[in-house]
Coordinates of C-alpha atoms in Angstrom, one line a residue:
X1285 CA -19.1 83.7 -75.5
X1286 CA -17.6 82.4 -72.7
X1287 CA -14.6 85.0 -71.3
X1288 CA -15.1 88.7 -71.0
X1289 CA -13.0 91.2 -72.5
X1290 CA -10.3 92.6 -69.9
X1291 CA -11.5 96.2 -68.5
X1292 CA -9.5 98.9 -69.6
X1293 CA -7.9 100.7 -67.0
X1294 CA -7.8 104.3 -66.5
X1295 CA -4.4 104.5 -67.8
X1296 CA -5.5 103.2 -71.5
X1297 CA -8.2 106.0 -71.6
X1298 CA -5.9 108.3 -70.9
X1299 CA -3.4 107.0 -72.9
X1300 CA -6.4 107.1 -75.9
X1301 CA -7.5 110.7 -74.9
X1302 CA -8.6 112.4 -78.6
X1303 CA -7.4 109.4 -80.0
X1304 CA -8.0 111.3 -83.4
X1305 CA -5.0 113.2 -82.4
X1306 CA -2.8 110.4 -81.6
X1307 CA 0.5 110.2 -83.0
X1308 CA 3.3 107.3 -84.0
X1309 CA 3.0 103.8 -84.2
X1310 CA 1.6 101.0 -81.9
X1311 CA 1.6 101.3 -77.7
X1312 CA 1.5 97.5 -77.8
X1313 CA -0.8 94.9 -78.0
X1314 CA 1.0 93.1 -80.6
X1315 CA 0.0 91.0 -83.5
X1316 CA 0.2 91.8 -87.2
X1317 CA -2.5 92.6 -89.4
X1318 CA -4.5 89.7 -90.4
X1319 CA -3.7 88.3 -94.1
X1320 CA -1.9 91.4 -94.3
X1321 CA -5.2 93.9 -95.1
X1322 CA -7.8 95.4 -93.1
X1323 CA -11.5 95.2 -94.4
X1324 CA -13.9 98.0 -93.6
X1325 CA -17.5 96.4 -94.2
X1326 CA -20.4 99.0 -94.6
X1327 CA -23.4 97.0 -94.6
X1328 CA -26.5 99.5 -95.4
X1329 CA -29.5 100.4 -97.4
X1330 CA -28.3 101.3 -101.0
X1331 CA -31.5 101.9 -102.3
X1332 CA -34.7 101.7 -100.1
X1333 CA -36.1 104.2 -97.7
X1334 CA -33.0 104.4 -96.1
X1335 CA -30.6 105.0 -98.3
X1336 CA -30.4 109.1 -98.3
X1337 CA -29.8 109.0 -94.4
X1338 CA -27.0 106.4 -94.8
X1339 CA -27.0 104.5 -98.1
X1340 CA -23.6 105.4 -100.7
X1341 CA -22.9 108.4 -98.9
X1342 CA -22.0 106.4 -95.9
X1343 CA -19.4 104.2 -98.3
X1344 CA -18.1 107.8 -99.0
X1345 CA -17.5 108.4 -95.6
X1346 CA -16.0 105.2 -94.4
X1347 CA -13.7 106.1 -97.4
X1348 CA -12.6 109.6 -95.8
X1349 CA -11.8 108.0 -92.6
X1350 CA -9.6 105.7 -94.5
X1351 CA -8.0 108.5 -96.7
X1352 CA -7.6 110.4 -93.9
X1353 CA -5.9 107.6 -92.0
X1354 CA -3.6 107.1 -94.5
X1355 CA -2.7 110.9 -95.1
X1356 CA -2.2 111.0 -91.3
X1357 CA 0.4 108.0 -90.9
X1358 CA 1.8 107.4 -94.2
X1359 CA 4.6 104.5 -94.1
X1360 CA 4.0 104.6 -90.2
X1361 CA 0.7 103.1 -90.4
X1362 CA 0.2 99.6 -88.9
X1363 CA -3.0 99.4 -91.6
X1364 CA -1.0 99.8 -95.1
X1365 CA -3.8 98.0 -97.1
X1366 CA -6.9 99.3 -96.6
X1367 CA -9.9 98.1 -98.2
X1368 CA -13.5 99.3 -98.2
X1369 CA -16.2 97.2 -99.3
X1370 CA -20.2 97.4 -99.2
X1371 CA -23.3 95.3 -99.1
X1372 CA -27.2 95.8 -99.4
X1373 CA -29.2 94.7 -96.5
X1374 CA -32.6 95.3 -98.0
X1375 CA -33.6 96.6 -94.6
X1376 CA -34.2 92.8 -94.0
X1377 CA -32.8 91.4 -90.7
X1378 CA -31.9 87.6 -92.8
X1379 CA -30.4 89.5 -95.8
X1380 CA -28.9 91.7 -93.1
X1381 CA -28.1 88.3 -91.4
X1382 CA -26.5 86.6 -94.9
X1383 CA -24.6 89.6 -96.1
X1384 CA -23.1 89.9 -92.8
X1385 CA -21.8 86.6 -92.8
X1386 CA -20.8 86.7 -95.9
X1387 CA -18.7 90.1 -95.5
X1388 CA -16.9 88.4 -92.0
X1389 CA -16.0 85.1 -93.6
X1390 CA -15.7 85.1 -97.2
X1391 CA -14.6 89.0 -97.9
X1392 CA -12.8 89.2 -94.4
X1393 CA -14.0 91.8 -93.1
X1394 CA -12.4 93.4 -89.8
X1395 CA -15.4 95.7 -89.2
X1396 CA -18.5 96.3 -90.1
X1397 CA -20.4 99.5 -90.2
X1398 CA -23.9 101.5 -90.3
X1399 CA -26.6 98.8 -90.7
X1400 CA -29.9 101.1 -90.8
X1401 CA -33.2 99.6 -89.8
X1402 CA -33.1 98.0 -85.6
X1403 CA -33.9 94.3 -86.9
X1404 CA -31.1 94.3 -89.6
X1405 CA -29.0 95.8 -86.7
X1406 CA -29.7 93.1 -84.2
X1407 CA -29.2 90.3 -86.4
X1408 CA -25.7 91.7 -87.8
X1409 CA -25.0 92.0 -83.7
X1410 CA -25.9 88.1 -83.2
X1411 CA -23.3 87.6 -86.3
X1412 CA -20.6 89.5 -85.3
X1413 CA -20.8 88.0 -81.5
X1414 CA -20.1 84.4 -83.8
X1415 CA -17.9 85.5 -85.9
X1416 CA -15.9 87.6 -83.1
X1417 CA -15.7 90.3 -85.4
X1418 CA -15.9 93.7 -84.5
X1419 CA -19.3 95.5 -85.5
X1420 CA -20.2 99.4 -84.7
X1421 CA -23.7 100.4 -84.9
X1422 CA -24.2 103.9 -86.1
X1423 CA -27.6 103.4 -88.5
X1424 CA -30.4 101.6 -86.0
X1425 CA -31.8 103.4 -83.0
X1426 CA -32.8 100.3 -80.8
X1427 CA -31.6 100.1 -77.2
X1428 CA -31.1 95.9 -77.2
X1429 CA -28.1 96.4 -78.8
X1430 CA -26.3 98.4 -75.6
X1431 CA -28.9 96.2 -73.2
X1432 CA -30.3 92.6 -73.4
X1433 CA -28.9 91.5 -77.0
X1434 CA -25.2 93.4 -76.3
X1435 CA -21.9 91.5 -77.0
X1436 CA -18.2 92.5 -76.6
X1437 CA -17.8 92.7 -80.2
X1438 CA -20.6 95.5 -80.7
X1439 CA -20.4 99.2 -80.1
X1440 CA -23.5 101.4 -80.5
X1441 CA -21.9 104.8 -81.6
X1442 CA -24.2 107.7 -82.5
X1443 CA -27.6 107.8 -81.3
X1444 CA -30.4 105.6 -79.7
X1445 CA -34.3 106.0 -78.6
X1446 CA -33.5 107.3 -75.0
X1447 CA -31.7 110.1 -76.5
X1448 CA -33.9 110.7 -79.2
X1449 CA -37.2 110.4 -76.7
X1450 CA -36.0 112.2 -73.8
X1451 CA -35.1 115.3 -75.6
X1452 CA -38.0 116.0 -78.2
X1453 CA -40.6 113.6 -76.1
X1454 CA -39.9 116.0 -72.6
X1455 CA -39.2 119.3 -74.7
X1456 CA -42.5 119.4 -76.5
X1457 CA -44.5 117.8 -73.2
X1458 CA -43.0 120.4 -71.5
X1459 CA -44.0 122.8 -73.9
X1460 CA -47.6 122.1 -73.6
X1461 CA -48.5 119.2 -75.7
X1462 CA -49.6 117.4 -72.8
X1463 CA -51.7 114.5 -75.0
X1464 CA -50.3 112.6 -77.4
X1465 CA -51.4 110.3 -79.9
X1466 CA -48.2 108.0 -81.5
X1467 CA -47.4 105.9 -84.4
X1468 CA -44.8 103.7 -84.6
X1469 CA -43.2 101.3 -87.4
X1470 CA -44.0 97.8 -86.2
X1471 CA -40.8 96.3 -85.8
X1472 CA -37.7 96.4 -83.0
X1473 CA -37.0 100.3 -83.6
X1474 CA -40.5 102.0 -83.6
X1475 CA -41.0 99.6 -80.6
X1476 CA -38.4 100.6 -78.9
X1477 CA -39.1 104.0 -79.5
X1478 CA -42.8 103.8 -78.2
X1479 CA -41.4 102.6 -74.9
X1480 CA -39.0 105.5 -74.5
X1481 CA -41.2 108.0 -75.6
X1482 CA -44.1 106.5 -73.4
X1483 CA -41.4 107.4 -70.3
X1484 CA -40.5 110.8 -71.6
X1485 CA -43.9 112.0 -71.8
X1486 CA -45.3 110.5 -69.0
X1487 CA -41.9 111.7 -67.1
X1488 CA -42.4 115.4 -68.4
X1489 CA -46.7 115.4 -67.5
X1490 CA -47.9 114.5 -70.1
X1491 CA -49.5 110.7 -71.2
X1492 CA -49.6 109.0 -74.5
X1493 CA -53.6 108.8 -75.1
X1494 CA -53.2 106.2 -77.8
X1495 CA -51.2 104.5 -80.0
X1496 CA -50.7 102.4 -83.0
X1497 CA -48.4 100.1 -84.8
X1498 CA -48.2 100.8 -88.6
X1499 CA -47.0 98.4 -91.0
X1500 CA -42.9 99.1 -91.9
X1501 CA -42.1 100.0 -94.7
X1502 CA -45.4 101.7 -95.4
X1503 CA -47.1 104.5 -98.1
X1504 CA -50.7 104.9 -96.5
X1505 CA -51.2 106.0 -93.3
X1506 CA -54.8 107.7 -93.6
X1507 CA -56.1 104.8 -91.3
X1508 CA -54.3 106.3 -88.3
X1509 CA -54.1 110.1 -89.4
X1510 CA -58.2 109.9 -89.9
X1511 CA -58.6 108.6 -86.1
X1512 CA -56.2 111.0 -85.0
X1513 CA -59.0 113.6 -86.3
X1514 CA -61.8 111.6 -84.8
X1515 CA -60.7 111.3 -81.3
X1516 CA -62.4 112.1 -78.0
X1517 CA -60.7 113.7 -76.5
X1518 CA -58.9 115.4 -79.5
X1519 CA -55.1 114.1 -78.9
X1520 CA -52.8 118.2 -78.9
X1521 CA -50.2 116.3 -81.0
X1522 CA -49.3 113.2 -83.2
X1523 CA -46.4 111.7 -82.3
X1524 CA -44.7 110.3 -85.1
X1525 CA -41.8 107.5 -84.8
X1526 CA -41.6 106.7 -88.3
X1527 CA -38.1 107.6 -90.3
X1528 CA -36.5 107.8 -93.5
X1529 CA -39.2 107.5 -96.6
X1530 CA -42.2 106.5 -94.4
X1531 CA -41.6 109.5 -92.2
X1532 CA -42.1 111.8 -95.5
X1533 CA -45.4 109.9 -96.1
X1534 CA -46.8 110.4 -92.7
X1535 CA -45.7 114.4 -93.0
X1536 CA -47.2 114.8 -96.2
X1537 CA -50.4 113.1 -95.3
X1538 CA -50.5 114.9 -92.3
X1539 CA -50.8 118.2 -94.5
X1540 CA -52.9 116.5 -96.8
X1541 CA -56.0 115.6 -94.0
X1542 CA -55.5 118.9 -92.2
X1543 CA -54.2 118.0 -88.7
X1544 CA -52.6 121.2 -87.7
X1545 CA -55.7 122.9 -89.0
X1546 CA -57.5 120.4 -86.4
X1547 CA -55.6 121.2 -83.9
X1548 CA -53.1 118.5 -83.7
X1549 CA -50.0 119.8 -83.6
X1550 CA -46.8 117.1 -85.2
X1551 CA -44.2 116.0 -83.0
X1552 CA -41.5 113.9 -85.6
X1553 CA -39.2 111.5 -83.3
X1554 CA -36.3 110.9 -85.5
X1555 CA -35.4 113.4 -88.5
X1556 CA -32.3 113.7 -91.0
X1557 CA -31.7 116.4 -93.3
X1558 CA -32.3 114.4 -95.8
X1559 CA -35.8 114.1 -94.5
X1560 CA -36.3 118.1 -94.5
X1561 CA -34.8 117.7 -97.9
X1562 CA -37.8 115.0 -99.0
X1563 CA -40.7 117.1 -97.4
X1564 CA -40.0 120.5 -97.5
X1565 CA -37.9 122.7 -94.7
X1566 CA -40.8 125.3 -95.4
X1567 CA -43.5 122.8 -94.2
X1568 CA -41.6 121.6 -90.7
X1569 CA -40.4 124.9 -90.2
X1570 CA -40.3 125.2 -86.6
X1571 CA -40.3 121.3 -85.8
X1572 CA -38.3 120.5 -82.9
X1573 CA -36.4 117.0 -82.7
X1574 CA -32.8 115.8 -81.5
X1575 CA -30.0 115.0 -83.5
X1576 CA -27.1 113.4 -82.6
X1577 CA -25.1 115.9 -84.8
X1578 CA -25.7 118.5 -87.4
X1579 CA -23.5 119.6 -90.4
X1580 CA -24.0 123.4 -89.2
X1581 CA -23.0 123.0 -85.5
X1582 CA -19.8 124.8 -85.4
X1583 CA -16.5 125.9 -87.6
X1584 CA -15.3 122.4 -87.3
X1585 CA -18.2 120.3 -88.3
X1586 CA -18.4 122.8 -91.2
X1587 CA -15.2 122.2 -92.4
X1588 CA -15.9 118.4 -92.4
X1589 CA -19.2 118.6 -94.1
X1590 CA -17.2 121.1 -96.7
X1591 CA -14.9 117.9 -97.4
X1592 CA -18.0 115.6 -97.3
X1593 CA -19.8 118.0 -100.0
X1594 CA -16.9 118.0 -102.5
X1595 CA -16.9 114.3 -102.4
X1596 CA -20.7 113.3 -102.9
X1597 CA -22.2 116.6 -103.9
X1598 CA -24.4 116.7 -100.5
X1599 CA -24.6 117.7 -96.8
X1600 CA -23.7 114.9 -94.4
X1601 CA -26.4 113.3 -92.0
X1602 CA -25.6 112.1 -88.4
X1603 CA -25.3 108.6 -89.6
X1604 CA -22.7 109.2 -92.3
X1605 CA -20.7 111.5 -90.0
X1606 CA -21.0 109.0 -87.3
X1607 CA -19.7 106.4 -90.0
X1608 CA -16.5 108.7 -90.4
X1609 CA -16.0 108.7 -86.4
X1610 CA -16.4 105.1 -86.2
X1611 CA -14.1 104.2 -88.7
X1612 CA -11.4 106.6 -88.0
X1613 CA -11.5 105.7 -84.2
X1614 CA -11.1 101.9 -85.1
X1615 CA -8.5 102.5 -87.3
X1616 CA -6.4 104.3 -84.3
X1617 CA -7.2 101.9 -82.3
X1618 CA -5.6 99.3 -84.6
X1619 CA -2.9 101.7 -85.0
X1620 CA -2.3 102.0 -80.9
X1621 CA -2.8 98.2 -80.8
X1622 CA -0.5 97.5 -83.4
X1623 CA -2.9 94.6 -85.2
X1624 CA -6.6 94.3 -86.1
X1625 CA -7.5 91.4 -84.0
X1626 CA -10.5 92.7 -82.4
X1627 CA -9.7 91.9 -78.7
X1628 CA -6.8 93.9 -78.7
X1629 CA -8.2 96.8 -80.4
X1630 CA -11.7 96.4 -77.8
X1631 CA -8.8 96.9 -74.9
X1632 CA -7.7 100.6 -77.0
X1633 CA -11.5 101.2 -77.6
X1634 CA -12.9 99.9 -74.4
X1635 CA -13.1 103.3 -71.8
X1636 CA -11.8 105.6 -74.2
X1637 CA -12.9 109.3 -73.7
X1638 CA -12.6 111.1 -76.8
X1639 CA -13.5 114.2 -79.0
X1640 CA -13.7 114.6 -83.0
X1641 CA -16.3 116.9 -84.9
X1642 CA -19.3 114.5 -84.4
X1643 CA -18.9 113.2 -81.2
X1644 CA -18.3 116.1 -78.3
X1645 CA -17.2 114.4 -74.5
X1646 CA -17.4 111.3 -75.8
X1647 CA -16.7 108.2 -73.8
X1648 CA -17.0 104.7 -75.5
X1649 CA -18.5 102.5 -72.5
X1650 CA -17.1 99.5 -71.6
X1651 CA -19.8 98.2 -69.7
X1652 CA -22.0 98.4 -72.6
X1653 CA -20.5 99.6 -75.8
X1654 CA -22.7 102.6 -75.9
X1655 CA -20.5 105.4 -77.1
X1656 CA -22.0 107.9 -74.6
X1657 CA -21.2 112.0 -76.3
X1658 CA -23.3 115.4 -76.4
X1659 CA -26.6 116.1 -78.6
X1660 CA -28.8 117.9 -79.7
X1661 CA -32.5 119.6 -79.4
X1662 CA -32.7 121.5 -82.7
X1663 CA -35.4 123.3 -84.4
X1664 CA -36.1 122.7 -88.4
X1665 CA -35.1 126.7 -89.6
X1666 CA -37.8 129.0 -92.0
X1667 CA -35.9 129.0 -95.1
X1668 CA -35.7 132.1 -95.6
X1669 CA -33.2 132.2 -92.6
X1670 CA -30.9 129.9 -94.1
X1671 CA -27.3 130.4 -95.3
X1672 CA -27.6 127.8 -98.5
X1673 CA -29.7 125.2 -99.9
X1674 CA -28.9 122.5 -97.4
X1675 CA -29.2 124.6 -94.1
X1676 CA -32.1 123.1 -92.3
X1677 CA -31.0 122.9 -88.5
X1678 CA -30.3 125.3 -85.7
X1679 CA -29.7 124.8 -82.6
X1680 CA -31.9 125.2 -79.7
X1681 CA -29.9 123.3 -76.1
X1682 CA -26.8 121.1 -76.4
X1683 CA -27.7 118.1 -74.2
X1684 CA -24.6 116.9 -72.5
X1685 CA -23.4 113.4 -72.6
X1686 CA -24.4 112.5 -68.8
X1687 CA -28.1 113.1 -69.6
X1688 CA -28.5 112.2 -73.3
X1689 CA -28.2 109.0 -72.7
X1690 CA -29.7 106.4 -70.5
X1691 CA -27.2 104.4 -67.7
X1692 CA -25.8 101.3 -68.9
X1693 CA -28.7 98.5 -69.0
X1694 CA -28.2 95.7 -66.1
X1695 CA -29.8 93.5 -68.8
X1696 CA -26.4 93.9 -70.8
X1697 CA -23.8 91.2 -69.8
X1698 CA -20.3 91.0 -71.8
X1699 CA -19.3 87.7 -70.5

C-alpha cells in the first residue's frame, strides 16, 4: 500500500460524536454506492469450537444493525440495498484466506466481519489490505492486527490480549496467586496471549513458573494438568489461555484430576457466556476474568440483549454484540460519507469518539485501528444469585478505556 489514509481532523470526530445518534443524510465525501448495494460479509465459525461465542448468532446480529439502519433512515438512507451474507472459515487461516477472497471479489462484499480464531484473523487482514476492502475484527484476540501486521483497511473493535491480560493476569497476581503455571493454544492467539500475560504477572509480582503450548483445537489435556500436580514448587494457579470448546475441556479436566483440591487454584484468560453455559456457572462460580462487554451491564445493554433474545432464543456474547456495533457504525459512516468506498468511510471512521451499549468512551484510533472503549473485570456469579437462566456475570471494576488497552504499537505503520 503505497499512500496513507488522510488523518481525520478534530472536526470529523466531533462531527461523528455518537455516531449512532446521527441524523440526515450524507456530510459529504461523495460517491454513490458501489453496484448499487452494500454487502455485509460475516466470515466466522458456523460449527466448530467457536461457533456459540460468534457462529449464526453473529449473522443475527449483523442483521439487527442492518434492520435497525434501515428503521432509522428509511428513504433517507444512502444504503437502500442491504445485503448480509456469511461464510465458514473452519478456524483455518487458508479457508479463512479463500473465503475471504471469495466474499471481496466474487460476492462483493463492502465489509467483512467477526473472523474468530487470530490466524484466520490475520490472513483475512492480509486480504482485505489487497483487496482495499474494509475488514473489522471483532472475533480474534491477537495484538498484530493493531501492531506489526496492521493495514488502513482493518479495524480491531472489541477486545485484545492486553486487555484481557492486564485485567485478570494483575487482578488475580494481585490477589495472591503469585506463581503461575500457563497453557496456551499453539497458534497466533494463545501466543499472543502468553506474552501479555507473562507482563501482567510479572508487572503485578508475580512470575510465570512454567508454561506450555498445547495443540489447538484439542480434547486431552491430562499431559499438562498431571504436571501441573507434580510440580516443585507446586505452581498457586493454572493459568489457562485456551477458549471456546477447548477451554471447556481444560475446566472439566481440571475438576476431573483434582487441582483445586491440590491446591492450584484456576485462572481462565478469555471466557463467554457461552462458556459458563458449556461448563457449568456452579463450577466457576467465583472465577474472575475481563470481558469486553456483558449482556447484564446496565438498563441499556439489557434492552439490547432483550432484542437479541427474541431473535435467536439466547443471551448475546461480547463478540456478537461487538458485531452489532461494528456494523451499525460502518453503516453511519457510509451514511455521513455518502458512498461505501472504503477510503471515504475510513475518513468518518478514522478518530471517531463514540458511545453505543457495547462500546462505553470509545474512540476508534486512527493510528492503529484499535477501537480503544471501557471493560470489564467480572466475577462468574453462584447461581443461586442469578436473575434467569443466562445470568452468569457481575461486575467487579469497570476498566476505563485509557488503561484497558495498550498504546498504539510503533510496529504498526499505515502507509
Amino acid at each position: 500500500m503505497k499512500r496513507r489514509f488522510a488523518s481525520t481532523l478534530a472536526a470529523v470526530a466531533a462531527g461523528t460524536l455518537l455516531a449512532g445518534c446521527g441524523g440526515g443524510g450524507p456530510s459529504g465525501g461523495g460517491g454513490k454506492i458501489s453496484d448499487d448495494k452494500v454487502v455485509l460479509g460475516v466470515l466466522t465459525d458456523l460449527s466448530d469450537i467457536y461457533a456459540d461465542l460468534a457462529g449464526p448468532n453473529s449473522v443475527a446480529a449483523v442483521e439487527m444493525a442492518v434492520d435497525d439502519y434501515k428503521k432509522k433512515y428509511g428513504d433517507k438512507a444512502v444504503a437502500e440495498d442491504i445485503e448480509v451474507i456469511k461464510a465458514d472459515h473452519q478456524n483455518k487461516p487458508e479457508v479463512a484466506n479463500t473465503q475471504a477472497k471469495e466474499m471481496y471479489e466474487r460476492k462483493k462484499a463492502d465489509a467483512l466481519f467477526d473472523v474468530p480464531t487470530s490466524s484466520a484473523a490475520l490472513a483475512v487482514q492480509t486480504v482485505a489490505g489487497q483487496a482495499k476492502k474494509l475488514y473489522f475484527n471483532t472475533g480474534a484476540a491477537t495484538t498484530e492486527l493493531a501492531g506489526k501486521t496492521c493495514n488502513p483497511y482493518t479495524y480491531e473493535w472489541a477486545y485484545d490480549a492486553y486487555m484481557l491480560a492486564h485485567g485478570t493476569g494483575s487482578a488475580v497476581t494481585t490477589q495472591g496467586s503469585k506463581n503461575w503455571y500457563t497453557i496456551y493454544p499453539d497458534y497466533a492467539f494463545g501466543q499472543d496471549m502468553q506474552k501479555k500475560f507473562s507482563a501482567a504477572v510479572s508487572g503485578a509480582g508475580g512470575k510465570i513458573t512454567a508454561s506450555d503450548p498445547t495443540p489447538f483445537p484439542n480434547d486431552n489435556y491430562s499431559t499438562f494438568l498431571l504436571k501441573a500436580k507434580g510440580m516443585n514448587p507446586k505452581p498457586d494457579v493454572l493459568g489457562a489461555l485456551q477458549a471456546g470448546g477447548d477451554l471447556a475441556n481444560v475446566v472439566k479436566q481440571y475438576e476431573q484430576f483434582k487441582l483445586k483440591d491440590a491446591g492450584i487454584g484456576l485462572a481462565i484468560g478469555l471466557l463467554f457466556d457461552s462458556d459458563i453455559k458449556a461448563i457449568g456457572a456452579d463450577k466457576l462460580a467465583g472465577t474472575t476474568f475481563t470481558a469486553a462487554w456483558f449482556w447484564n451491564l446496565d438498563d441499556e445493554s439489557r434492552a439490547w440483549a432483550d432484542r437479541f433474545k427474541e431473535k435467536t432464543g439466547v443471551r448475546p456474547t461480547f463478540v456478537q454484540a461487538a458485531d452489532y456495533s461494528a456494523a451499525t457504525q460502518y453503516l453511519e459512516a457510509v451514511q455521513k460519507a455518502g458512498t461505501d468506498k472504503a477510503e471515504e468511510v475510513s475518513k468518518e471512521l478514522d478518530g471517531m469518539t463514540f458511545n453505543d451499549f457495547f462500546a462505553r468512551n470509545a474512540t476508534v484510533r486512527a493510528q492503529d485501528h484499535r477501537v480503544a472503549h471501557d471493560a470489564y473485570l467480572v466475577r462468574v456469579k453462584d447461581p443461586a444469585t442469578a436473575s434467569e437462566t443466562e445470568d452468569y456475570t457481575e461486575l467487579v471494576e469497570t476498566i476505563p478505556a485509557a488503561e484497558a488497552f495498550d498504546k498504539p504499537s510503533p510496529a504498526c505503520s499505515m502507509g
